[in-house]
PDB file of C-alpha atoms in Angstrom:
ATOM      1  CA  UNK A 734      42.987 114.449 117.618  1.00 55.00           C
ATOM      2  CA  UNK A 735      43.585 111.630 115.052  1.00 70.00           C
ATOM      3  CA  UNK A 736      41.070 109.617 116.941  1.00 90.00           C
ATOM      4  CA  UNK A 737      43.437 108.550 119.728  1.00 95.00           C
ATOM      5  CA  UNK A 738      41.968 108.516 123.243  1.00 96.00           C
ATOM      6  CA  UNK A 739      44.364 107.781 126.414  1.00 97.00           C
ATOM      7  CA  UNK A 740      43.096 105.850 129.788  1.00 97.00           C
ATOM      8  CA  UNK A 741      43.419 107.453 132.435  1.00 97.00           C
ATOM      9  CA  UNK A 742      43.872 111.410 131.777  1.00 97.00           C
ATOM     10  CA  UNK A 743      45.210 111.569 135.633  1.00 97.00           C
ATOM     11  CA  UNK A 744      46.365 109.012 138.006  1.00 97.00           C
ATOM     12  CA  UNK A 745      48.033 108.584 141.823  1.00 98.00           C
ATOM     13  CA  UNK A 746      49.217 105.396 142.607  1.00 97.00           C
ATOM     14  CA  UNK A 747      51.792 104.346 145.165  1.00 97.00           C
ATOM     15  CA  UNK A 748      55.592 103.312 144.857  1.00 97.00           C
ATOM     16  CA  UNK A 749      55.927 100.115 143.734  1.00 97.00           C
ATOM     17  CA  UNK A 750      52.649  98.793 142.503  1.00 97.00           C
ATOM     18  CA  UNK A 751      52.121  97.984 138.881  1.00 96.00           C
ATOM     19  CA  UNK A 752      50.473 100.592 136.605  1.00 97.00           C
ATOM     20  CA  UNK A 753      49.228 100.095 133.384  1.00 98.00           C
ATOM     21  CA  UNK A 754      48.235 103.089 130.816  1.00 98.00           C
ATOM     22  CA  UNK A 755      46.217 102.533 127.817  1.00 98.00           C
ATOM     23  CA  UNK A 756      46.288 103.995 124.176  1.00 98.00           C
ATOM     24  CA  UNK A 757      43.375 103.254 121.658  1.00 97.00           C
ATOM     25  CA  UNK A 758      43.096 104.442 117.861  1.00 96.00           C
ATOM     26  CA  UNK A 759      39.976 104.397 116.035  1.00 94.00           C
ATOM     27  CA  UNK A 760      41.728 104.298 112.295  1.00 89.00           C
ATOM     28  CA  UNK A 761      44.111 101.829 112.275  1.00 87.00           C
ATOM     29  CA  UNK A 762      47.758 103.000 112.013  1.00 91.00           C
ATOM     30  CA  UNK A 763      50.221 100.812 112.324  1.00 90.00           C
ATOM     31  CA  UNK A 764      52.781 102.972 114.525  1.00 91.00           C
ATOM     32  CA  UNK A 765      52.099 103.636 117.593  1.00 93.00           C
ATOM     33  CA  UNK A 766      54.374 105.185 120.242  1.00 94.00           C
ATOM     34  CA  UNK A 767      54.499 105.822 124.259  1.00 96.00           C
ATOM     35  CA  UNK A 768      56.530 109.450 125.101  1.00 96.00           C
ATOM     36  CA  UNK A 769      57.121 110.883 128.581  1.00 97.00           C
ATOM     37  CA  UNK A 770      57.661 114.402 128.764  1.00 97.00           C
ATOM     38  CA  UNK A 771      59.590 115.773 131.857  1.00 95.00           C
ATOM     39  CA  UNK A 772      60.581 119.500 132.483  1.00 90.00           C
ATOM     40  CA  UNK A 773      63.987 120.277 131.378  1.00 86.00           C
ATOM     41  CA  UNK A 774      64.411 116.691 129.231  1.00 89.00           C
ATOM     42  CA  UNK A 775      61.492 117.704 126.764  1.00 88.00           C
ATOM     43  CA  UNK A 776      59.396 114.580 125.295  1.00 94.00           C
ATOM     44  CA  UNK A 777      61.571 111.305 124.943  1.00 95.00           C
ATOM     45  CA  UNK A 778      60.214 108.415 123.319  1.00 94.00           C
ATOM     46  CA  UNK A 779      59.933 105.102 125.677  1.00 96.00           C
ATOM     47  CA  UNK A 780      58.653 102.406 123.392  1.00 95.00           C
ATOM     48  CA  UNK A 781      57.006 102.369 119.854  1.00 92.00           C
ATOM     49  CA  UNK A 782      55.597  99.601 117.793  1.00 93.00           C
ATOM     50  CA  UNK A 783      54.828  99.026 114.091  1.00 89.00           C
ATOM     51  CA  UNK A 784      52.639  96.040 114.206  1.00 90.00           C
ATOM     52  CA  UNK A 785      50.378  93.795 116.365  1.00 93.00           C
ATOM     53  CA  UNK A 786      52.872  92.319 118.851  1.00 92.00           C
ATOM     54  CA  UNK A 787      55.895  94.299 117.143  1.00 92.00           C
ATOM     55  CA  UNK A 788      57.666  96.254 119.271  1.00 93.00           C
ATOM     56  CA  UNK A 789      61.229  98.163 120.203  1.00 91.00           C
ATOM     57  CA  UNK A 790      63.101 100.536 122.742  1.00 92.00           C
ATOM     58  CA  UNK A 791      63.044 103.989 122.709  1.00 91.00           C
ATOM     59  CA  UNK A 792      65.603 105.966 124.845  1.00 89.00           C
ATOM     60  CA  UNK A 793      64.195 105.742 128.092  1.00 95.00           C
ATOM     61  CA  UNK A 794      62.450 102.095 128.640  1.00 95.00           C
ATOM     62  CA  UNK A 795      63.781 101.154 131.603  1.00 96.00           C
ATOM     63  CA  UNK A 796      61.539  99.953 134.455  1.00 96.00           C
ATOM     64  CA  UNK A 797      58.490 100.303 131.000  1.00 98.00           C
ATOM     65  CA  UNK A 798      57.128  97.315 129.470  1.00 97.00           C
ATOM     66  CA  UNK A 799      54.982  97.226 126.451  1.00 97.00           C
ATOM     67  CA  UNK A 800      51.978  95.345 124.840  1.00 97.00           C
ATOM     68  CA  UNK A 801      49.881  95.644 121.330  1.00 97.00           C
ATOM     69  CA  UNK A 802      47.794  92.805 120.868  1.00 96.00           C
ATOM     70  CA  UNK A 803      44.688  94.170 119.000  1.00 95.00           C
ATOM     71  CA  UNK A 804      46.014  96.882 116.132  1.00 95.00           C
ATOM     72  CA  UNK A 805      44.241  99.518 118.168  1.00 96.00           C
ATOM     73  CA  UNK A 806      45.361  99.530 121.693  1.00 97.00           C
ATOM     74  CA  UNK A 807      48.964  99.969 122.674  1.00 97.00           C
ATOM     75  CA  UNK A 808      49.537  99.400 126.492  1.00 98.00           C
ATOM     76  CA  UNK A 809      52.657 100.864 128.878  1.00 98.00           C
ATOM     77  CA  UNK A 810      53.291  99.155 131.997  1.00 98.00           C
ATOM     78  CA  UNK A 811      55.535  99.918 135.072  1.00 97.00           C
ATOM     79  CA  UNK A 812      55.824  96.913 136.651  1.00 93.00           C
ATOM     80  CA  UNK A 813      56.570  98.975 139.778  1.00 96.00           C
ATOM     81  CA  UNK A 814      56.231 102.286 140.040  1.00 97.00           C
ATOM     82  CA  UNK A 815      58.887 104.573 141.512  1.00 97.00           C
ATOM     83  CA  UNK A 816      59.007 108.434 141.761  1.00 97.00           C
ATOM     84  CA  UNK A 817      61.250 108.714 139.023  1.00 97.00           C
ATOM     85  CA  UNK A 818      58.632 107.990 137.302  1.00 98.00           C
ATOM     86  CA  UNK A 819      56.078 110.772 137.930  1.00 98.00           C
ATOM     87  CA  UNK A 820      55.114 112.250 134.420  1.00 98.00           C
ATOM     88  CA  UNK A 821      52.784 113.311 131.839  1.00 98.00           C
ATOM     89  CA  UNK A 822      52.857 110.592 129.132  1.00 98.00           C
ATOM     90  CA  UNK A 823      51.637 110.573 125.902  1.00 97.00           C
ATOM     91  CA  UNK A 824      50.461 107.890 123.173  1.00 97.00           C
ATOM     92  CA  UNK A 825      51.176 108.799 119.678  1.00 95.00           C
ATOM     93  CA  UNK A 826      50.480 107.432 115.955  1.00 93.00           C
ATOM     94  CA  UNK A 827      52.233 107.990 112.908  1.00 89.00           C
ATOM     95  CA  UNK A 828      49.836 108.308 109.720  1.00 83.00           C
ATOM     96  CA  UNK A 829      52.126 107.009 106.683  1.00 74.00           C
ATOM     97  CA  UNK A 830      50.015 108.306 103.982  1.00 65.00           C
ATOM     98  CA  UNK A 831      50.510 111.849 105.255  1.00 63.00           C
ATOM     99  CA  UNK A 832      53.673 112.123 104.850  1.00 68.00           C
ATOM    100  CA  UNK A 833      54.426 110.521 108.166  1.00 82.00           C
ATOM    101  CA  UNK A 834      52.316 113.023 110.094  1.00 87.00           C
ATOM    102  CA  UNK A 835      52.899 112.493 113.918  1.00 90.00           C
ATOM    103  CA  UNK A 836      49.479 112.472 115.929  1.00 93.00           C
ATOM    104  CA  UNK A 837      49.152 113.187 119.646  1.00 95.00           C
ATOM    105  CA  UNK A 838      46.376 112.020 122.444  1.00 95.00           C
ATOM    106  CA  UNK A 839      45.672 114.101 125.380  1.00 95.00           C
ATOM    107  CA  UNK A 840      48.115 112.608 127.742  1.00 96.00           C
ATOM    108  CA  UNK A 841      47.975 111.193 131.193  1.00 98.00           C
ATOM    109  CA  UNK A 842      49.311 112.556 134.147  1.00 97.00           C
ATOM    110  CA  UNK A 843      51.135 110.485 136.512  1.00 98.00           C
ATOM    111  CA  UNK A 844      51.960 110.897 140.057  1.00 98.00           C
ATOM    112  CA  UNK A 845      53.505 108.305 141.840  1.00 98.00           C
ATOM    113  CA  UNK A 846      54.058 108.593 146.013  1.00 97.00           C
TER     114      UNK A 846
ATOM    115  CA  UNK B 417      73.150 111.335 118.169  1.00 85.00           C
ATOM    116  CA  UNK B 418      70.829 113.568 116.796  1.00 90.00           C
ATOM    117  CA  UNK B 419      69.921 116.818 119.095  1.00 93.00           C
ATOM    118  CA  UNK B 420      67.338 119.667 118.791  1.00 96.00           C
ATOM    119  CA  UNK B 421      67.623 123.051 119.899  1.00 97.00           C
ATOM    120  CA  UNK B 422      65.159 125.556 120.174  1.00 97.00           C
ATOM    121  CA  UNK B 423      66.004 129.099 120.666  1.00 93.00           C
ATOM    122  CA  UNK B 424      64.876 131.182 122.818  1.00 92.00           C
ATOM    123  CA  UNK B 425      63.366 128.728 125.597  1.00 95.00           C
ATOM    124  CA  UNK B 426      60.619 131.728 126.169  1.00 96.00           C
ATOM    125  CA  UNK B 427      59.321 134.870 124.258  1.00 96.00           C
ATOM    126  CA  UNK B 428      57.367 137.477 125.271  1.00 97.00           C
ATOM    127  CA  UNK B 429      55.601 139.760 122.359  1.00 97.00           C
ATOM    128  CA  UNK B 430      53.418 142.490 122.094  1.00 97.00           C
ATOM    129  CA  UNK B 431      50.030 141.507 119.790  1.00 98.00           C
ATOM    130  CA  UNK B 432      50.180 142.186 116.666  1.00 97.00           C
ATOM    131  CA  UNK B 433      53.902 141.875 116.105  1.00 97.00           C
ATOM    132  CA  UNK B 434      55.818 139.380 114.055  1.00 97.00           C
ATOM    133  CA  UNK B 435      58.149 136.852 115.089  1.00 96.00           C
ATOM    134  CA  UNK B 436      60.494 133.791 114.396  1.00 97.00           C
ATOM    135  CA  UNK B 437      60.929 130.443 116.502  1.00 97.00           C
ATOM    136  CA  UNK B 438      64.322 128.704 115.985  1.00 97.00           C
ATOM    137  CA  UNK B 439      64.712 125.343 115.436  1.00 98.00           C
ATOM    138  CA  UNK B 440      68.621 123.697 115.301  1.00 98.00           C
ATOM    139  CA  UNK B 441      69.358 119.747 114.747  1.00 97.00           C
ATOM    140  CA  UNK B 442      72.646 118.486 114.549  1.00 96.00           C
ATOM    141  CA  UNK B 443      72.262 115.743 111.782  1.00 92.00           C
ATOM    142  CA  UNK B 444      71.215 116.528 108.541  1.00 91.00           C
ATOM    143  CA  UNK B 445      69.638 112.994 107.341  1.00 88.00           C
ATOM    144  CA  UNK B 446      66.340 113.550 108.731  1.00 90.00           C
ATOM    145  CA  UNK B 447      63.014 112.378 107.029  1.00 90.00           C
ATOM    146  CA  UNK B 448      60.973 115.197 107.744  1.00 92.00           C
ATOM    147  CA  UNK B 449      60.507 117.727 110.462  1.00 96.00           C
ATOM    148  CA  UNK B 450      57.394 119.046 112.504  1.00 96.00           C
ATOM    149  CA  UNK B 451      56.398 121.833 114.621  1.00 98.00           C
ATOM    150  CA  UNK B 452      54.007 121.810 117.305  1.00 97.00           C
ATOM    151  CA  UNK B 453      52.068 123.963 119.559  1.00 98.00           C
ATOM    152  CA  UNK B 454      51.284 122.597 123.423  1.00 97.00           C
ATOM    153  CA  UNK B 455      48.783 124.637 125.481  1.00 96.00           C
ATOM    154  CA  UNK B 456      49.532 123.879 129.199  1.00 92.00           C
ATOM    155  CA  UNK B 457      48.351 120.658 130.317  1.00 89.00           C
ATOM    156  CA  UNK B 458      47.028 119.982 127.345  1.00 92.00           C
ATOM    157  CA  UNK B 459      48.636 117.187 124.305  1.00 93.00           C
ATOM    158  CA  UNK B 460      50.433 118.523 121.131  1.00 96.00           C
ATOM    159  CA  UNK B 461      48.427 119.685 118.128  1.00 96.00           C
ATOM    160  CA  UNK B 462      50.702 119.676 115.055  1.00 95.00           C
ATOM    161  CA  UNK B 463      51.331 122.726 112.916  1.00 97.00           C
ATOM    162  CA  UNK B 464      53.135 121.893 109.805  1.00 96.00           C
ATOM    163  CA  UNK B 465      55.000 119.244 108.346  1.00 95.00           C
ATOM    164  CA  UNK B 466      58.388 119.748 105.939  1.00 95.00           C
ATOM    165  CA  UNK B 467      59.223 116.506 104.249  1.00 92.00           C
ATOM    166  CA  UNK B 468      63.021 116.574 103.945  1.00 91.00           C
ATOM    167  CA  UNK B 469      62.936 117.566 100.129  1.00 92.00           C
ATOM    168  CA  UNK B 470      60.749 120.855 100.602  1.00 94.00           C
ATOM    169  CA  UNK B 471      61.854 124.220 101.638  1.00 96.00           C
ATOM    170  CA  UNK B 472      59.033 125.654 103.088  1.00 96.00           C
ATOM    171  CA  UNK B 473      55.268 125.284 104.348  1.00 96.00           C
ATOM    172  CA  UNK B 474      52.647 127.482 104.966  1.00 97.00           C
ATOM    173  CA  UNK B 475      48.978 127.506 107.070  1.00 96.00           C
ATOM    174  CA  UNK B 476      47.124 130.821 107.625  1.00 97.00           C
ATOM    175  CA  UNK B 477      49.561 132.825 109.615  1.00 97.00           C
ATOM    176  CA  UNK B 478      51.997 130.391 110.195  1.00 98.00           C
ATOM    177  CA  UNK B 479      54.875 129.740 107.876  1.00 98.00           C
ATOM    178  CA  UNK B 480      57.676 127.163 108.575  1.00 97.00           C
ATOM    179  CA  UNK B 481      61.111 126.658 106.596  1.00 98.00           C
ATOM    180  CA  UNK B 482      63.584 124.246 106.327  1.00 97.00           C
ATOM    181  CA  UNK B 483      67.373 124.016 105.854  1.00 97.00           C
ATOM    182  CA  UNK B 484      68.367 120.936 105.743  1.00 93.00           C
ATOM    183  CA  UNK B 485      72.272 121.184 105.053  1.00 93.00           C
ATOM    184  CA  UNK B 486      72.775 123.906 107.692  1.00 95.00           C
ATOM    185  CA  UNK B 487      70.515 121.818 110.065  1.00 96.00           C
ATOM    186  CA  UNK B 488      68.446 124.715 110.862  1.00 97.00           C
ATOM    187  CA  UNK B 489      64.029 125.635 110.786  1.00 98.00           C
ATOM    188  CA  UNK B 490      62.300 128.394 111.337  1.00 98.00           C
ATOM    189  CA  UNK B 491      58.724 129.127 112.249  1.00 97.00           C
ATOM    190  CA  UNK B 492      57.369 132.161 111.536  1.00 98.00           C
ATOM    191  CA  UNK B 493      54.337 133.783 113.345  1.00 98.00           C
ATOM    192  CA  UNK B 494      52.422 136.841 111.564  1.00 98.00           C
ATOM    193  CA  UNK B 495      50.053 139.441 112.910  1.00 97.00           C
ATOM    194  CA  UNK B 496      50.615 137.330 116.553  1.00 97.00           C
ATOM    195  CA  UNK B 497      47.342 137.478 118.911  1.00 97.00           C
ATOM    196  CA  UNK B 498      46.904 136.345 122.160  1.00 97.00           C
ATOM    197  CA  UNK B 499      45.713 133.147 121.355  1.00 97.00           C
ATOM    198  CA  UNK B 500      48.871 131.946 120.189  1.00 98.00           C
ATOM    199  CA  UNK B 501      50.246 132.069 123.217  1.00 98.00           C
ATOM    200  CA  UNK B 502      51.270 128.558 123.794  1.00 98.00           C
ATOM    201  CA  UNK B 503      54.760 126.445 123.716  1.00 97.00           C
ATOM    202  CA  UNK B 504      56.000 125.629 120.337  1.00 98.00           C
ATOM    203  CA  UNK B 505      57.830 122.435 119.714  1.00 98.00           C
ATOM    204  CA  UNK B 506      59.757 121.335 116.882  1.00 97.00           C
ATOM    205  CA  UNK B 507      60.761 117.778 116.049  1.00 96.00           C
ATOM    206  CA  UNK B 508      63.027 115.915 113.356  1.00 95.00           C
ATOM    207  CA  UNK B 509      61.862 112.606 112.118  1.00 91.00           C
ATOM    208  CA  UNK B 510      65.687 110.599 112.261  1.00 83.00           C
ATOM    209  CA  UNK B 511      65.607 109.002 108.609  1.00 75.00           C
ATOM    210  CA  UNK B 512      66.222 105.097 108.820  1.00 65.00           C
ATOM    211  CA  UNK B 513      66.031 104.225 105.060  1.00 55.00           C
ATOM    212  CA  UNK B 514      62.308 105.000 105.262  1.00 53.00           C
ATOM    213  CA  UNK B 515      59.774 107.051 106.701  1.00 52.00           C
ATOM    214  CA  UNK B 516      59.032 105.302 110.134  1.00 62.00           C
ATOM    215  CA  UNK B 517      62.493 106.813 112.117  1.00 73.00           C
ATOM    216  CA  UNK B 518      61.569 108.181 115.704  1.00 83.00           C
ATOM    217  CA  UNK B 519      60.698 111.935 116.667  1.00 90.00           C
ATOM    218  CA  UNK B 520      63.728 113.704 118.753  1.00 92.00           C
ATOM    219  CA  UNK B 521      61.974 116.487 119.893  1.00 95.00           C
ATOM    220  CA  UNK B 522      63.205 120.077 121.200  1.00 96.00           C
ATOM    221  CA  UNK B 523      62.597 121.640 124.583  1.00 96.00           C
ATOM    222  CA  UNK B 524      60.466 123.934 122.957  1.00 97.00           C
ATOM    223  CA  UNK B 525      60.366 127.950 122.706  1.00 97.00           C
ATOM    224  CA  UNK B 526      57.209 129.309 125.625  1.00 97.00           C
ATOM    225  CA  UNK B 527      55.725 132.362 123.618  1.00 98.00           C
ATOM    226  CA  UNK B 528      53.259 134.819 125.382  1.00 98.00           C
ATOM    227  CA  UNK B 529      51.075 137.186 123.099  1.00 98.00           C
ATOM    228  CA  UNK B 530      50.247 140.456 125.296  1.00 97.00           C
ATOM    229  CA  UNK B 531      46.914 142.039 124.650  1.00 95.00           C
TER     230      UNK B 531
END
């Protein structure tokens, strides 16, 4: 698993309160990336970022907000949640010296009612 | 805008039989490309990786191959067992000048092994 561990694995939270997911790496990468995977859309990347407090848009950010202070953790926020927004997401890293081999955590599943 | 197809979206087999997964992109300047296997409700465990200059790469039973001009990979599946059931997902690495351009990932081909 590349040593990347997602917080929480499952989560129910109500429309419009803030929800914040967490990504950590144990090996230091320096790309990191937030997907949400949807039936019928496949995965589609929402943010990424290749440094301590570097980061950029994917295709779907909207209503997502980002945060990597510490080279190990990379954060995704809704700042309010909506339905839309019910999803499994997943954190990955990029490992450079492999060839740019893309590494996935377990996800988290979120419902939001 | 660089799309991925994967045909077909599901594929039943008997075990033991061989088989191909299709993998289409429409632009050609990609980095490197990477297939995947997804057990339900479970993350993505990756397969094999073709950097952009290679033709082909091989793991055990699994052997993937890439086209780059005609925009097309396969993945090929020997001696399949029941255990391989899974979804299989293949994504192109977009190539920005270097080696850190996105994933656009496929829908994904669901494959079911019967015993």
């Amino acid at each position: 698993d590349a040593g990347i561990t997602q917080s929480p694995r499952h989560k129910v939270t109500e429309t419009g309160t803030p929800v914040t997911l967490r990504c950590h790496q144990t090996e230091n990468h320096r790309y990191m990336y937030w997907y949400r995977q949807d039936p019928g859309h496949g995965l589609r990347l929402i943010h990424y970022s290749y440094g301590v407090k570097d980061t950029d848009k994917g295709e779907v950010s909207d209503g997502y907000s980002v945060s990597r202070s510490k080279t190990e953790d990379f954060l995704l926020t809704l700042e309010s949640a909506t339905s839309s927004q019910t999803s499994v997401y997943f954190c990955a890293i990029s490992v450079a010296g492999m060839g740019t081999e893309a590494f996935f955590g377990q996800g988290t599943r979120l419902t939001v009612v | 805008k660089q799309e991925v197809t994967q045909i077909p979206a599901a594929l039943s087999v008997p075990e033991g039989e061989n088989l191909v997964l299709n993998c289409s992109f429409t632009d050609s300047a990609i980095y490197n490309l990477q297939w995947f296997r997804q057990d339900p409700g479970k993350g993505l465990t990756s397969l094999l990786l073709i950097q952009s200059s290679q033709r082909e790469q091989t793991s055990g039973r699994l052997n993937a191959s890439l086209d780059k001009s005609s925009g097309r990979s396969t993945l090929y599946i020997a001696a399949s067992q029941p255990g391989d059931s899974a979804t299989y997902l293949c994504a192109v690495r977009r190539n920005y000048g270097g080696s850190q351009g996105n994933l656009i990932f496929g829908k994904g081909t669901k494959l079911s092994v019967k015993p």
